[in-house]
Amino acid sequence: MLTQNISLKAGIARAFKAPNLYQLNPNYVYYTRGTAAPSTIRALATAAVVGNPDLNPEIAINKEIINYNDDNGWNAGITYFHNDHKDRIASGIRAGGTLRPGPVFPLVQCARSRGAGP
């Protein structure tokens, strides 16, 4: 607590998510017209997403700082956060082949993904 009315809080967390058996199995295929397919393909055809045995676990580090003010019945707060992901699992953006009825997108690792916000 900085003053009687102003509080400052901070937090940090580390997250770990191992790929599931479907994501690791190259023989597992699912078909989609949804968000797993790249936006250029979604409206055109059904796409297939296949597993990848070379996937690593996803790791994320999340940090936040919170400033909270409580004065004369008025409450206000502001939060800043920063999320840093490593080896995030996502469907690839390049087709790796074709299956009926459309292109195949293998699961891939995103090297690093960051996000921050007020």
N, CA, C and O of each residue as an XYZ file, in Angstrom:
472
protein
N       0.849     -1.168      0.000
C       0.000      0.000      0.000
C       0.901      1.239      0.000
O       1.734      1.413      0.889
N       0.721      2.089     -1.001
C       1.529      3.306     -1.083
C       1.030      4.366     -0.118
O       1.816      4.989      0.596
N      -0.280      4.567     -0.100
C      -0.915      5.464      0.866
C      -2.148      4.747      1.386
O      -2.384      3.582      1.068
N      -2.933      5.457      2.193
C      -4.147      4.839      2.711
C      -5.137      4.546      1.579
O      -5.941      3.621      1.694
N      -5.093      5.315      0.494
C      -6.066      5.185     -0.583
C      -5.516      4.526     -1.854
O      -6.290      4.105     -2.715
N      -4.210      4.437     -1.975
C      -3.609      3.931     -3.216
C      -2.836      2.650     -2.940
O      -1.989      2.596     -2.049
N      -3.141      1.625     -3.717
C      -2.440      0.337     -3.597
C      -1.721      0.044     -4.908
O      -2.205      0.380     -5.989
N      -0.582     -0.576     -4.793
C       0.173     -1.028     -5.955
C       0.451     -2.509     -5.754
O       1.013     -2.916     -4.737
N       0.053     -3.306     -6.733
C       0.246     -4.757     -6.643
C       0.956     -5.234     -7.899
O       0.867     -4.604     -8.953
N       1.658     -6.349     -7.778
C       2.365     -6.919     -8.927
C       2.270     -8.438     -8.852
O       2.133     -9.015     -7.773
N       2.344     -9.068    -10.006
C       2.309    -10.520    -10.048
C       3.108    -11.049    -11.214
O       3.275    -10.376    -12.231
N       3.600    -12.259    -11.056
C       4.316    -12.936    -12.133
C       3.949    -14.419    -12.061
O       3.841    -14.995    -10.978
N       3.762    -15.014    -13.221
C       3.383    -16.430    -13.259
C       4.071    -17.088    -14.451
O       4.319    -16.452    -15.475
N       4.368    -18.352    -14.299
C       4.954    -19.144    -15.378
C       3.994    -20.287    -15.672
O       3.536    -20.974    -14.759
N       3.689    -20.489    -16.959
C       2.754    -21.543    -17.359
C       3.461    -22.528    -18.281
O       4.372    -22.166    -19.025
N       3.020    -23.777    -18.215
C       3.597    -24.858    -19.009
C       2.440    -25.682    -19.550
O       1.530    -26.041    -18.804
N       2.471    -25.984    -20.850
C       1.436    -26.831    -21.436
C       2.097    -27.791    -22.422
O       2.667    -27.372    -23.429
N       2.014    -29.077    -22.117
C       2.580    -30.093    -23.005
C       1.617    -30.340    -24.161
O       0.404    -30.239    -23.976
N       2.131    -30.663    -25.359
C       1.240    -31.008    -26.463
C       0.452    -32.274    -26.122
O       0.983    -33.196    -25.504
N      -0.821    -32.308    -26.532
C      -1.610    -33.510    -26.239
C      -1.309    -34.606    -27.268
O      -0.594    -34.368    -28.241
N      -1.844    -35.775    -27.054
C      -1.556    -36.913    -27.933
C      -2.005    -36.677    -29.368
O      -1.344    -37.126    -30.304
N      -3.119    -35.979    -29.550
C      -3.579    -35.687    -30.916
C      -2.617    -34.745    -31.629
O      -2.340    -34.918    -32.816
N      -2.107    -33.746    -30.904
C      -1.184    -32.791    -31.515
C       0.142    -33.445    -31.887
O       0.810    -32.986    -32.812
N       0.535    -34.501    -31.191
C       1.806    -35.176    -31.467
C       1.691    -36.287    -32.510
O       2.709    -36.732    -33.040
N       0.493    -36.738    -32.813
C       0.286    -37.879    -33.707
C       0.191    -37.428    -35.164
O      -0.780    -36.763    -35.523
N       1.172    -37.768    -36.026
C       1.129    -37.335    -37.428
C       0.030    -38.040    -38.227
O      -0.288    -37.622    -39.341
N      -0.545    -39.092    -37.673
C      -1.620    -39.807    -38.366
C      -3.000    -39.292    -37.982
O      -3.999    -39.717    -38.561
N      -3.071    -38.381    -37.012
C      -4.353    -37.808    -36.605
C      -4.643    -36.589    -37.474
O      -3.829    -35.669    -37.548
N      -5.792    -36.579    -38.124
C      -6.182    -35.490    -39.018
C      -7.555    -34.997    -38.594
O      -8.462    -35.794    -38.355
N      -7.707    -33.669    -38.500
C      -9.066    -33.146    -38.318
C      -9.309    -32.079    -39.375
O      -8.399    -31.353    -39.776
N     -10.561    -32.005    -39.815
C     -10.960    -31.082    -40.879
C     -11.640    -29.874    -40.275
O     -12.375    -29.982    -39.293
N     -11.386    -28.719    -40.872
C     -11.920    -27.486    -40.316
C     -12.196    -26.453    -41.398
O     -11.542    -26.441    -42.441
N     -13.143    -25.610    -41.148
C     -13.333    -24.358    -41.883
C     -13.228    -23.212    -40.900
O     -13.500    -22.059    -41.235
N     -12.837    -23.538    -39.698
C     -12.795    -22.560    -38.613
C     -11.454    -21.884    -38.486
O     -10.724    -21.737    -39.466
N     -11.133    -21.476    -37.291
C      -9.951    -20.651    -37.055
C      -8.643    -21.419    -37.167
O      -7.582    -20.794    -37.181
N      -8.668    -22.730    -37.246
C      -7.418    -23.483    -37.385
C      -6.826    -23.325    -38.782
O      -5.621    -23.497    -38.969
N      -7.664    -22.999    -39.762
C      -7.182    -22.810    -41.132
C      -6.804    -21.339    -41.327
O      -7.446    -20.461    -40.750
N      -5.772    -21.057    -42.129
C      -5.420    -19.663    -42.415
C      -6.600    -18.922    -43.046
O      -7.430    -19.536    -43.717
N      -6.676    -17.611    -42.835
C      -7.825    -16.824    -43.290
C      -8.020    -16.878    -44.798
O      -9.149    -16.734    -45.266
N      -6.959    -17.081    -45.574
C      -7.104    -17.150    -47.029
C      -7.785    -18.436    -47.475
O      -8.304    -18.503    -48.589
N      -7.792    -19.455    -46.626
C      -8.372    -20.751    -46.975
C      -9.784    -20.900    -46.430
O     -10.599    -21.597    -47.035
N     -10.096    -20.269    -45.308
C     -11.370    -20.503    -44.608
C     -12.580    -20.440    -45.509
O     -13.448    -21.310    -45.432
N     -12.662    -19.443    -46.353
C     -13.854    -19.281    -47.179
C     -13.822    -20.157    -48.421
O     -14.852    -20.340    -49.070
N     -12.666    -20.699    -48.763
C     -12.533    -21.419    -50.020
C     -12.809    -22.906    -49.920
O     -13.496    -23.465    -50.775
N     -12.296    -23.545    -48.909
C     -12.394    -25.003    -48.851
C     -12.195    -25.486    -47.428
O     -11.716    -24.750    -46.565
N     -12.564    -26.710    -47.203
C     -12.281    -27.341    -45.927
C     -10.790    -27.667    -45.885
O     -10.232    -28.172    -46.859
N     -10.151    -27.378    -44.756
C      -8.724    -27.653    -44.607
C      -8.540    -28.757    -43.576
O      -9.386    -28.956    -42.704
N      -7.440    -29.462    -43.683
C      -7.098    -30.513    -42.726
C      -5.903    -30.063    -41.900
O      -4.959    -29.484    -42.435
N      -5.941    -30.326    -40.602
C      -4.828    -30.033    -39.703
C      -4.318    -31.365    -39.183
O      -5.100    -32.198    -38.726
N      -2.998    -31.571    -39.252
C      -2.419    -32.849    -38.837
C      -1.434    -32.632    -37.693
O      -0.884    -31.542    -37.532
N      -1.217    -33.676    -36.904
C      -0.297    -33.626    -35.779
C       1.157    -33.577    -36.217
O       1.478    -33.821    -37.380
N       2.038    -33.256    -35.265
C       3.464    -33.133    -35.523
C       4.221    -33.741    -34.332
O       4.125    -33.215    -33.223
N       4.961    -34.826    -34.532
C       5.657    -35.470    -33.406
C       6.827    -34.660    -32.855
O       7.368    -35.016    -31.808
N       7.236    -33.584    -33.526
C       8.384    -32.788    -33.093
C       8.004    -31.582    -32.235
O       8.855    -30.731    -31.976
N       6.754    -31.485    -31.790
C       6.326    -30.327    -31.006
C       6.948    -30.333    -29.611
O       7.089    -31.384    -28.985
N       7.319    -29.142    -29.134
C       7.817    -28.942    -27.773
C       6.685    -28.397    -26.899
O       5.679    -27.928    -27.431
N       6.827    -28.446    -25.585
C       5.821    -27.845    -24.710
C       5.771    -26.325    -24.881
O       6.783    -25.693    -25.183
N       4.594    -25.753    -24.686
C       4.445    -24.304    -24.671
C       4.857    -23.803    -23.289
O       4.557    -24.435    -22.276
N       5.544    -22.668    -23.257
C       5.923    -22.044    -21.992
C       5.536    -20.571    -22.070
O       5.798    -19.910    -23.075
N       4.919    -20.062    -21.021
C       4.523    -18.659    -21.001
C       4.935    -18.041    -19.668
O       4.880    -18.685    -18.620
N       5.347    -16.782    -19.736
C       5.616    -16.001    -18.536
C       4.704    -14.784    -18.598
O       4.743    -14.016    -19.560
N       3.889    -14.614    -17.572
C       2.914    -13.539    -17.520
C       3.247    -12.617    -16.346
O       3.466    -13.072    -15.223
N       3.280    -11.300    -16.632
C       3.595    -10.312    -15.599
C       2.496     -9.257    -15.586
O       1.939     -8.923    -16.632
N       2.185     -8.733    -14.403
C       1.202     -7.663    -14.321
C       1.514     -6.736    -13.154
O       2.068     -7.145    -12.134
N       1.135     -5.463    -13.340
C       1.249     -4.443    -12.301
C      -0.111     -3.759    -12.223
O      -0.689     -3.381    -13.242
N      -0.614     -3.605    -10.998
C      -1.945     -3.052    -10.795
C      -1.850     -1.861     -9.854
O      -1.254     -1.958     -8.781
N      -2.434     -0.742    -10.253
C      -2.534      0.443     -9.406
C      -4.016      0.622     -9.097
O      -4.835      0.743    -10.008
N      -4.358      0.638     -7.816
C      -5.749      0.721     -7.394
C      -5.935      1.922     -6.472
O      -5.165      2.114     -5.531
N      -6.972      2.740     -6.748
C      -7.247      3.937     -5.962
C      -8.661      3.846     -5.401
O      -9.611      3.600     -6.145
N      -8.802      4.044     -4.094
C     -10.099      4.025     -3.421
C     -10.188      5.293     -2.585
O      -9.580      5.381     -1.518
N     -10.958      6.290     -3.072
C     -10.981      7.594     -2.415
C     -12.406      8.139     -2.362
O     -13.034      8.319     -3.405
N     -12.915      8.401     -1.182
C     -14.233      9.006     -0.970
C     -15.350      8.297     -1.741
O     -16.205      8.953     -2.335
N     -15.345      6.988     -1.733
C     -16.397      6.235     -2.414
C     -16.146      6.012     -3.899
O     -16.911      5.304     -4.555
N     -15.107      6.595     -4.428
C     -14.750      6.393     -5.839
C     -13.650      5.346     -5.909
O     -12.648      5.437     -5.200
N     -13.843      4.356     -6.765
C     -12.849      3.301     -6.949
C     -12.363      3.332     -8.392
O     -13.162      3.455     -9.320
N     -11.070      3.221     -8.574
C     -10.504      3.172     -9.920
C      -9.247      2.323     -9.885
O      -8.543      2.263     -8.877
N      -8.988      1.686    -10.974
C      -7.783      0.878    -11.057
C      -7.286      0.815    -12.484
O      -8.047      0.992    -13.435
N      -6.024      0.565    -12.615
C      -5.436      0.377    -13.937
C      -4.459     -0.798    -13.831
O      -3.725     -0.934    -12.852
N      -4.473     -1.632    -14.856
C      -3.625     -2.814    -14.876
C      -2.794     -2.811    -16.147
O      -3.316     -2.575    -17.236
N      -1.507     -3.073    -16.008
C      -0.616     -3.292    -17.153
C      -0.206     -4.755    -17.095
O       0.171     -5.264    -16.040
N      -0.283     -5.432    -18.249
C       0.145     -6.828    -18.273
C       1.040     -7.078    -19.477
O       0.971     -6.372    -20.483
N       1.873     -8.089    -19.353
C       2.772     -8.485    -20.437
C       2.839    -10.007    -20.437
O       3.221    -10.622    -19.441
N       2.460    -10.612    -21.572
C       2.488    -12.068    -21.730
C       3.545    -12.426    -22.762
O       3.575    -11.853    -23.851
N       4.396    -13.356    -22.427
C       5.476    -13.789    -23.313
C       5.377    -15.302    -23.478
O       5.601    -16.051    -22.527
N       5.038    -15.750    -24.697
C       4.900    -17.182    -24.981
C       6.098    -17.678    -25.786
O       6.593    -16.983    -26.674
N       6.550    -18.870    -25.471
C       7.629    -19.503    -26.224
C       7.126    -20.863    -26.697
O       6.502    -21.598    -25.932
N       7.396    -21.194    -27.947
C       7.008    -22.475    -28.543
C       5.496    -22.697    -28.538
O       5.028    -23.807    -28.282
N       4.737    -21.643    -28.821
C       3.279    -21.771    -28.892
C       2.902    -22.684    -30.048
O       3.485    -22.589    -31.129
N       1.940    -23.562    -29.833
C       1.505    -24.515    -30.857
C       0.366    -23.891    -31.663
O      -0.617    -23.410    -31.100
N       0.510    -23.908    -32.972
C      -0.509    -23.345    -33.861
C      -0.503    -24.130    -35.163
O       0.446    -24.858    -35.454
N      -1.570    -23.978    -35.946
C      -1.565    -24.622    -37.262
C      -0.661    -23.824    -38.191
O      -0.566    -22.602    -38.082
N      -0.002    -24.521    -39.098
C       0.904    -23.862    -40.038
C       0.144    -22.993    -41.017
O      -1.062    -23.162    -41.193
N       0.836    -22.066    -41.655
C       0.187    -21.192    -42.642
C       0.480    -21.623    -44.069
O      -0.077    -21.060    -45.011
N       1.342    -22.608    -44.242
C       1.635    -23.140    -45.577
C       1.114    -24.557    -45.656
O       1.319    -25.368    -44.754
N       0.449    -24.832    -46.735
C      -0.086    -26.185    -46.907
C       1.064    -27.169    -47.067
O       2.020    -26.910    -47.799
N       0.964    -28.301    -46.376
C       1.998    -29.319    -46.441
C       1.598    -30.487    -47.324
O       2.271    -31.517    -47.302
N       0.540    -30.368    -48.093
C       0.040    -31.439    -48.944
C      -1.454    -31.301    -49.112
O      -2.031    -30.279    -48.741
N      -2.080    -32.303    -49.661
C      -3.529    -32.261    -49.823
C      -4.149    -33.580    -49.409
O      -3.567    -34.648    -49.597
N      -5.317    -33.487    -48.854
C      -6.179    -34.615    -48.540
C      -7.563    -34.222    -49.029
O      -7.879    -33.035    -49.106
N      -8.368    -35.178    -49.350
C      -9.727    -34.806    -49.732
C     -10.440    -34.293    -48.512
O     -10.370    -34.962    -47.481
N     -11.102    -33.197    -48.532
C     -11.454    -32.353    -49.652
C     -10.600    -31.096    -49.808
O     -11.001    -30.213    -50.567
N      -9.456    -30.955    -49.147
C      -8.705    -29.706    -49.290
C      -7.276    -29.815    -48.817
O      -6.764    -30.917    -48.620
N      -6.610    -28.649    -48.630
C      -5.197    -28.622    -48.248
C      -4.965    -29.087    -46.815
O      -5.887    -29.105    -46.000
N      -3.722    -29.462    -46.519
C      -3.323    -29.939    -45.188
C      -2.381    -28.916    -44.555
O      -1.441    -28.450    -45.198
N      -2.635    -28.570    -43.297
C      -1.790    -27.637    -42.563
C      -1.247    -28.340    -41.329
O      -2.010    -28.635    -40.409
N       0.061    -28.617    -41.284
C       0.629    -29.292    -40.105
C       0.713    -28.331    -38.923
O       0.847    -27.122    -39.112
N       0.634    -28.860    -37.717
C       0.850    -28.052    -36.522
C       2.325    -27.676    -36.444
O       3.191    -28.496    -36.750
N       2.614    -26.453    -36.039
C       3.986    -25.944    -35.981
C       4.203    -25.210    -34.662
O       3.251    -24.909    -33.942
N       5.464    -24.926    -34.358
C       5.833    -24.128    -33.184
C       6.033    -22.681    -33.618
O       6.748    -22.418    -34.586
N       5.421    -21.758    -32.925
C       5.705    -20.341    -33.112
C       6.870    -20.019    -32.205
O       6.819    -20.291    -31.006
N       7.913    -19.447    -32.758
C       9.142    -19.217    -32.000
C       8.888    -18.395    -30.744
O       9.289    -18.803    -29.654
N       8.241    -17.266    -30.872
C       7.957    -16.415    -29.717
C       6.751    -15.559    -30.046
O       6.598    -15.083    -31.171
N       5.909    -15.373    -29.069
C       4.711    -14.559    -29.220
C       4.604    -13.681    -27.991
O       4.688    -14.173    -26.866
N       4.421    -12.388    -28.192
C       4.352    -11.459    -27.063
C       3.099    -10.613    -27.160
O       2.612    -10.321    -28.253
N       2.590    -10.228    -26.023
C       1.438     -9.336    -25.979
C       1.493     -8.504    -24.715
O       1.938     -8.973    -23.667
N       1.044     -7.282    -24.819
C       1.013     -6.392    -23.660
C      -0.217     -5.513    -23.777
O      -0.751     -5.321    -24.869
N      -0.656     -4.991    -22.672
C      -1.834     -4.135    -22.715
C      -1.948     -3.259    -21.487
O      -1.365     -3.538    -20.439
N      -2.703     -2.204    -21.640
C      -2.930     -1.312    -20.505
C      -4.042     -1.848    -19.628
O      -4.382     -1.233    -18.617
